[in-house]
Short mmCIF file of C-alpha atoms in Angstrom, two decimals:
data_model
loop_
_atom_site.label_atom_id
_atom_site.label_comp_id
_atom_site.label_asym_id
_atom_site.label_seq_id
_atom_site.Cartn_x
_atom_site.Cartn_y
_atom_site.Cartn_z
CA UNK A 7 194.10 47.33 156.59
CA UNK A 8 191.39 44.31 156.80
CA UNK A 9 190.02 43.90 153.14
CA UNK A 10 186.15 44.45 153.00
CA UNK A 11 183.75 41.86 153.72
CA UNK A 12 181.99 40.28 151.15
CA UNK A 13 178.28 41.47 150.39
CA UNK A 14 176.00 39.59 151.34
CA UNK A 15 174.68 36.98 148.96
CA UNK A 16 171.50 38.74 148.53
CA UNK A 17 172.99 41.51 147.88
CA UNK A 18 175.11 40.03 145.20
CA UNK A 19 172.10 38.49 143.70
CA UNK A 20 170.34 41.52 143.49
CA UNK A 21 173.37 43.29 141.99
CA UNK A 22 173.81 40.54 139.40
CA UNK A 23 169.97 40.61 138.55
CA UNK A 24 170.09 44.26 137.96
CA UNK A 25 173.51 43.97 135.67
CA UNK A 26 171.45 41.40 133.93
CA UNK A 27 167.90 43.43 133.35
CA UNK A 28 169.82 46.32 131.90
CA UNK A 29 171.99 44.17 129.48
CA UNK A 30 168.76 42.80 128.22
CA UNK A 31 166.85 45.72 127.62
CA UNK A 32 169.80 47.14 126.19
CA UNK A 33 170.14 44.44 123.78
CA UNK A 34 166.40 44.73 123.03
CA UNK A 35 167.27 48.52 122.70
CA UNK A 36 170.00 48.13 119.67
CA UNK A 37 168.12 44.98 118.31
CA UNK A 38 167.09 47.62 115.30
CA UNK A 39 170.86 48.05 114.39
CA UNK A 40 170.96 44.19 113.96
CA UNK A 41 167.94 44.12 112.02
CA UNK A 42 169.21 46.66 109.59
CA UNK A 43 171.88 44.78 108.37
CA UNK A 44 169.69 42.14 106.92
CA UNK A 45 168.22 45.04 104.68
CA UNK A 46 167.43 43.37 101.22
CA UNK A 47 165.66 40.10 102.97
CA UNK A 48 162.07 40.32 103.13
CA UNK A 49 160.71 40.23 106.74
CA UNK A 50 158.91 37.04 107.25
CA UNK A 51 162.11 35.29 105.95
CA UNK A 52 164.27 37.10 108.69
CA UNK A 53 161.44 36.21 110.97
CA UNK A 54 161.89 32.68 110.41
CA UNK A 55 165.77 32.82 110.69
CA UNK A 56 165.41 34.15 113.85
CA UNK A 57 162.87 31.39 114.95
CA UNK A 58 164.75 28.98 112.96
CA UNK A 59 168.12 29.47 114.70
CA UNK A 60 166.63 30.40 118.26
CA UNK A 61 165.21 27.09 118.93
CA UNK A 62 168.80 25.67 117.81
CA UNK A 63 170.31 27.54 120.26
CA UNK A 64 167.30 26.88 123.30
CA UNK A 65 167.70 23.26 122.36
CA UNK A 66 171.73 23.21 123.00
CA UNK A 67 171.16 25.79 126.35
CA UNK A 68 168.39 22.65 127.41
CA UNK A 69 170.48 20.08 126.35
CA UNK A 70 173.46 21.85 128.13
CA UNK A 71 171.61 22.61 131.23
CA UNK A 72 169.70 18.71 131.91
CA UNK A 73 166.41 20.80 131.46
CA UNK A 74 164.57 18.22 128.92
CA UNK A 75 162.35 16.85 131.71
CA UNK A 76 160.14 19.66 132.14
CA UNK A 77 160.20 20.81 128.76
CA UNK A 78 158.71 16.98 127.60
CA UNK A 79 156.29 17.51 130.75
CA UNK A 80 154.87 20.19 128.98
CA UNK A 81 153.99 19.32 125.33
CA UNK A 82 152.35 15.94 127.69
CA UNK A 83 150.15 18.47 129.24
CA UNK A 84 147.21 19.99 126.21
CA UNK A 85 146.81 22.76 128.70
CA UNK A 86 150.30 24.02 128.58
CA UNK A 87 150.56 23.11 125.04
CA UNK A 88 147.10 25.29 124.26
CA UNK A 89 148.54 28.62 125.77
CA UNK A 90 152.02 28.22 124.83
CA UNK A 91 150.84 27.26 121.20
CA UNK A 92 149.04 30.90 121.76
CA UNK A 93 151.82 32.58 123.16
CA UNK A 94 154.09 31.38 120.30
CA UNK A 95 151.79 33.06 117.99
CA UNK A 96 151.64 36.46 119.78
CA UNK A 97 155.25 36.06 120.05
CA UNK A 98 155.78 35.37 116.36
CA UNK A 99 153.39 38.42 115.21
CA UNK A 100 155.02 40.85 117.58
CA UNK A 101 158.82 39.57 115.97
CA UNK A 102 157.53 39.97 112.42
CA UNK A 103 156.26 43.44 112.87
CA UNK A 104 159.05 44.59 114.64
CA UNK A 105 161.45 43.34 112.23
CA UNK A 106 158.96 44.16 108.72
CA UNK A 107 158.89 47.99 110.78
CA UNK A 108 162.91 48.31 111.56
CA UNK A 109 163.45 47.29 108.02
CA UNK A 110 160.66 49.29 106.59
CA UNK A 111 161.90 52.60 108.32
CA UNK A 112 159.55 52.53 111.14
CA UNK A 113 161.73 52.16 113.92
CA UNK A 114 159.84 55.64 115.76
CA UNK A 115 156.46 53.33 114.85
CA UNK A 116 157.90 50.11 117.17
CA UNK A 117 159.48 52.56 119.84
CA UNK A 118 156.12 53.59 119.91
CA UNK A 119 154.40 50.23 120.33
CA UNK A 120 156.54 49.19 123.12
CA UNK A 121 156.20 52.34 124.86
CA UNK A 122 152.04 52.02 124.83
CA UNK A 123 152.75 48.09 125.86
CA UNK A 124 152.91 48.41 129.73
CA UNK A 125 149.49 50.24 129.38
CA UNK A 126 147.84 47.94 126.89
CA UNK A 127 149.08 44.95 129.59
CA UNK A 128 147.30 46.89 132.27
CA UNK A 129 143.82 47.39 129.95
CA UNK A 130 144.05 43.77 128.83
CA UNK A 131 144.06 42.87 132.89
CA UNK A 132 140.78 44.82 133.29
CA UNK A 133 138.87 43.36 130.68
CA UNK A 134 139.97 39.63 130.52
CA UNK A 135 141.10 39.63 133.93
CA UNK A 136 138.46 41.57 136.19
CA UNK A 137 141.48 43.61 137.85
CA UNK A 138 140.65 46.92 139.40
CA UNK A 139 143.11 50.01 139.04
CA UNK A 140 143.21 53.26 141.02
CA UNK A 141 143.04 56.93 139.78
CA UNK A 142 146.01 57.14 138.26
CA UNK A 143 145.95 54.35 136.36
CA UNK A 144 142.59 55.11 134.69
CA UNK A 145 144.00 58.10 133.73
CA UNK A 146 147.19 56.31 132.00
CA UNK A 147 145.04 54.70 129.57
CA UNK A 148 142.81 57.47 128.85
CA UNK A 149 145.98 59.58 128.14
CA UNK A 150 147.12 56.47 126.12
CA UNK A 151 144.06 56.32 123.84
CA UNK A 152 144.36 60.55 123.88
CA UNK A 153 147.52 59.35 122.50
CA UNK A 154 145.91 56.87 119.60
CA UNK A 155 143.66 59.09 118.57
CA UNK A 156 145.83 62.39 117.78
CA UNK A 157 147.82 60.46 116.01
CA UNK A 158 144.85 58.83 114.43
CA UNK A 159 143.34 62.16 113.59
CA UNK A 160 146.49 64.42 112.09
CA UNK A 161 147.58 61.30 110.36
CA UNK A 162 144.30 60.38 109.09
CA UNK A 163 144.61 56.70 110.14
CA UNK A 164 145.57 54.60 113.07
CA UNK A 165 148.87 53.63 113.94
CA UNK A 166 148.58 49.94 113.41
CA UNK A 167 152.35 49.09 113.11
CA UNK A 168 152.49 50.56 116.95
CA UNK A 169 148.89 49.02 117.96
CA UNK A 170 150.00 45.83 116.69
CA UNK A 171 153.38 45.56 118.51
CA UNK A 172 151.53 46.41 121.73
CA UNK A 173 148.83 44.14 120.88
CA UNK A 174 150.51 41.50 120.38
CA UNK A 175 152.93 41.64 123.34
CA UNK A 176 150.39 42.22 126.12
CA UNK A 177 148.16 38.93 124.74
CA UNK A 178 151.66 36.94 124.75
CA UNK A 179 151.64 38.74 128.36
CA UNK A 180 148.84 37.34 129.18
CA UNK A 181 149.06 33.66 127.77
CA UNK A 182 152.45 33.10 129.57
CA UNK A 183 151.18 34.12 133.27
CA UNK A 184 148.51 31.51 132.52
CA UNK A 185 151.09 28.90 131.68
CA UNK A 186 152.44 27.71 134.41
CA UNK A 187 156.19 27.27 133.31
CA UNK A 188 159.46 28.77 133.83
CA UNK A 189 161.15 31.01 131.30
CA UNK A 190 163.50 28.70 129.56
CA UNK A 191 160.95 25.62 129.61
CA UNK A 192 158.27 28.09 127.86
CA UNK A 193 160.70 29.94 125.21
CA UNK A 194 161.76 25.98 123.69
CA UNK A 195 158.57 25.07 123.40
CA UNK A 196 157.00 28.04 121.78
CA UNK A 197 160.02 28.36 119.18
CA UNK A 198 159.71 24.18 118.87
CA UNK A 199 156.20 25.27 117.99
CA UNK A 200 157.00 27.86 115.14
CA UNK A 201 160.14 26.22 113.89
CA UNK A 202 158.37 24.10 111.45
CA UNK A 203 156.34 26.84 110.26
CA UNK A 204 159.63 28.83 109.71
CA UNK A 205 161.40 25.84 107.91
CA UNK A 206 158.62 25.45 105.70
CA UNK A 207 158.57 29.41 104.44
CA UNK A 208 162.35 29.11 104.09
CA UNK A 209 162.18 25.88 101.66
CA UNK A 210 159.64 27.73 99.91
CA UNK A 211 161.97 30.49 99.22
CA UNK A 212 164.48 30.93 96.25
CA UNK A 213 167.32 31.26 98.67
CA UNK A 214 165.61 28.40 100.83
CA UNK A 215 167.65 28.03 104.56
CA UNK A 216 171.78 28.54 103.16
CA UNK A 217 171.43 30.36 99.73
CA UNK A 218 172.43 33.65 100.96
CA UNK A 219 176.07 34.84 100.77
CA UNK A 220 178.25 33.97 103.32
CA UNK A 221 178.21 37.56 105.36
CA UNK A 222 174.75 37.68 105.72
CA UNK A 223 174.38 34.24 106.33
CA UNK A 224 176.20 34.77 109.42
CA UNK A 225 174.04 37.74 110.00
CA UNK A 226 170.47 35.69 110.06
CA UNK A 227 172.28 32.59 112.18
CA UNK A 228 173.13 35.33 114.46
CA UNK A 229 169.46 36.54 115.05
CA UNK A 230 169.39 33.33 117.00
CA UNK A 231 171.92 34.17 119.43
CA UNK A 232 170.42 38.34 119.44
CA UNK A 233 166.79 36.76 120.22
CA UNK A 234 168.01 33.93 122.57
CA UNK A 235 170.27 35.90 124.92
CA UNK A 236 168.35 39.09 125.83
CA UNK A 237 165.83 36.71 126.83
CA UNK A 238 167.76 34.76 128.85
CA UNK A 239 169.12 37.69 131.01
CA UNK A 240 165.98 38.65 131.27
CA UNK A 241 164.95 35.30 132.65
CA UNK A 242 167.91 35.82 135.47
CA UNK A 243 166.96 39.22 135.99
CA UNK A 244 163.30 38.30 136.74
CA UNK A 245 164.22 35.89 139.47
CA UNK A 246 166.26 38.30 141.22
CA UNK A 247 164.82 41.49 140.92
CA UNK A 248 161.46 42.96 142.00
CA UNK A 249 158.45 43.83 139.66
CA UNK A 250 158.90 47.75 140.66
CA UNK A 251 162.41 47.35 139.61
CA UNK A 252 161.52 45.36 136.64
CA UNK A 253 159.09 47.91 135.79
CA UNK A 254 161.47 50.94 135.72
CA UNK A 255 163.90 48.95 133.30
CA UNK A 256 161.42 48.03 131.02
CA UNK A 257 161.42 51.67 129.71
CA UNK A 258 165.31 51.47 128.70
CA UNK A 259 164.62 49.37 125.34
CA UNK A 260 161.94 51.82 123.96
CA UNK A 261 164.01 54.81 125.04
CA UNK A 262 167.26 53.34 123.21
CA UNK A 263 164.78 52.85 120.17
CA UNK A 264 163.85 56.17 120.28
CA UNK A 265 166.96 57.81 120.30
CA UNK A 266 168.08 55.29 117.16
CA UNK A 267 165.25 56.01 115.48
CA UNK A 268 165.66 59.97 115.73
CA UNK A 269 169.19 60.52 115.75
CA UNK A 270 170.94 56.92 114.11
CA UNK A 271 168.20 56.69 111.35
CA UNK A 272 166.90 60.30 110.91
CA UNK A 273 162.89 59.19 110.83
CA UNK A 274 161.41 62.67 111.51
CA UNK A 275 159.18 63.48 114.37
CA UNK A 276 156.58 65.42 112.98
CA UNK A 277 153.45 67.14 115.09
CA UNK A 278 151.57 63.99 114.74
CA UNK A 279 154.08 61.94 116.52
CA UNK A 280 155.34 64.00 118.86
CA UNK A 281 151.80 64.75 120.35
CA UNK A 282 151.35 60.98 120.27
CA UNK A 283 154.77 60.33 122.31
CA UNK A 284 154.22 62.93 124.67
CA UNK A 285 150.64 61.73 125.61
CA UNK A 286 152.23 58.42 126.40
CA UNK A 287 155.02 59.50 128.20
CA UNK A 288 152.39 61.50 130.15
CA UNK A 289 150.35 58.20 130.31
CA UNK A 290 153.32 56.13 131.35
CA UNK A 291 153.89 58.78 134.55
CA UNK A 292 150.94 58.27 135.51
CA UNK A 293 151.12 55.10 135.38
CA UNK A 294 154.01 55.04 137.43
CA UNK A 295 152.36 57.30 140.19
CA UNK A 296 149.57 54.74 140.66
CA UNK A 297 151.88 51.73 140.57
CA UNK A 298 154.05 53.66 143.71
CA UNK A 299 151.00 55.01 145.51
CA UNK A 300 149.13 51.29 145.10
CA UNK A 301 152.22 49.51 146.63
CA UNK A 302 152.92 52.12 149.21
CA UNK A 303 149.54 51.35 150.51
CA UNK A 304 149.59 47.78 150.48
CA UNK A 305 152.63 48.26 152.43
CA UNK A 306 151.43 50.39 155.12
CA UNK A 307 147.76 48.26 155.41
CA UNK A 308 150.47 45.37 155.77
CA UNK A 309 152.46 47.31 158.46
CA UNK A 310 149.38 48.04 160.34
CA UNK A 311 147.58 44.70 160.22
CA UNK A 312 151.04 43.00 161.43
#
């Protein structure tokens, strides 16, 4: 019996993209389980662990990978230092209220944010960026601010935590399509960016950058390696997969949170939230619809004019 031929290599690539995008947002998925077992250390000062060890680890991948040249072509460009010196700070307020809401209890509140994200990226294009959506998508954000303002209403204020995480994500969004780098050159020099910032709050600390025992020590030098790696897949996914593809996965990390938050950590789901979820869900199909029906159009106007 002839052994089976090989796939082909785009196959392959495909294949290996895919494995990659769902260990990623599976990572980003059980990211609150790490979190929670640096319970007793206030947020900012996991925050700037995290940073702290992340560029330590970007600077061996660089190092490792002959990469330095375009990473010192950057921070020689004021352009690309501008928006990556903004996209460090979106990316360092969406990390600190993730990790002050895991820790506070909140994990339904960023499961939340990150579900309303794809949406708020999609507003943010119409206003700063002139883009034009269809039907369906019109109706995703109205169902998304539906969403906002139940919850707003039965819980008699809004749901900043969530807002925020969303927030902050779609302007790092935003501030990384305009800088015109690739992933790895972009992630080393926003964390070169808020690593002094994070060694600074640690010195100022009690426990300053070793002082904690030994286990959790390990812990917080390990946030480097759970914020560094997800990212990374994600950078190999993105060059192999399509944005429809992309877009489907994206929904796996918020999902896992979900279920953790529910089930893992027992945070009840009380009318207010659950009318707030469900409005976003319904959002998010919509969403979907109009994404499908926008690029099966394009496709058949391409078809035709061929």
């Amino acid at each position: 019996m002839n052994a089976p031929a090989n796939p082909p290599v785009d196959a392959r690539e495909r294949r290996a993209g895919l494995y990659a995008g769902l260990g990623a947002y599976a990572l980003w998925g059980l990211m609150p389980v790490y979190i929670k077992l640096a319970e007793g250390v206030p947020a900012a000062a996991v925050l700037a662990h995290r940073i702290l060890w992340s560029a330590v680890i970007m600077i061996l991948v660089v190092t490792a990978l002959r990469r330095w040249p375009p990473v010192l072509a950057a921070l020689r460009t004021p352009s690309l230092v501008l928006w990556l010196s903004f996209s460090a700070a979106m990316i360092g307020a969406n990390w600190f209220l993730y990790t002050w809401a895991v820790l506070d209890g909140r994990v339904l509140d960023t499961s939340l944010g990150y579900f309303m994200q794809p949406l708020f990226n999609t507003a943010l294009g119409v206003i700063v960026l002139r883009e034009r959506l269809n039907g369906w998508q019109w109706l995703a954000i109205g169902l998304a601010l539906c969403g906002i303002a139940v919850m707003t209403v039965l819980r008699g204020g809004l749901p900043f935590t969530s807002i925020g995480i969303a927030t902050a994500f779609a302007l790092y969004s935003l501030a990384r399509n305009r800088a015109a780098v690739d992933a790895v050159t972009g992630l080393i020099v926003e964390t070169v960016i808020l690593t002094p910032i994070a060694l600074f709050w640690l010195l100022q600390t009690p426990e300053g950058v070793f002082g904690h025992p030994l286990s959790l020590m390990l812990v917080l030098i390990g946030s480097g390696i759970v914020t560094s790696l997800p990212l990374g897949l994600f950078g190999h996914a993105a060059r192999r997969l399509n944005l429809s593809a992309l877009g489907f996965l994206q929904y796996i990390a918020p999902s896992i949170v979900f279920l953790l938050g529910v089930f893992a950590y027992g945070e009840p789901m009380d009318e207010a939230r659950l009318a707030a979820f469900a409005l976003i869900w319904a959002g998010l199909a919509a969403f979907s619809i109009g994404g499908f029906r926008g690029r099966k159009r394009r496709g058949t106007e391409a078809a035709e004019g061929a």
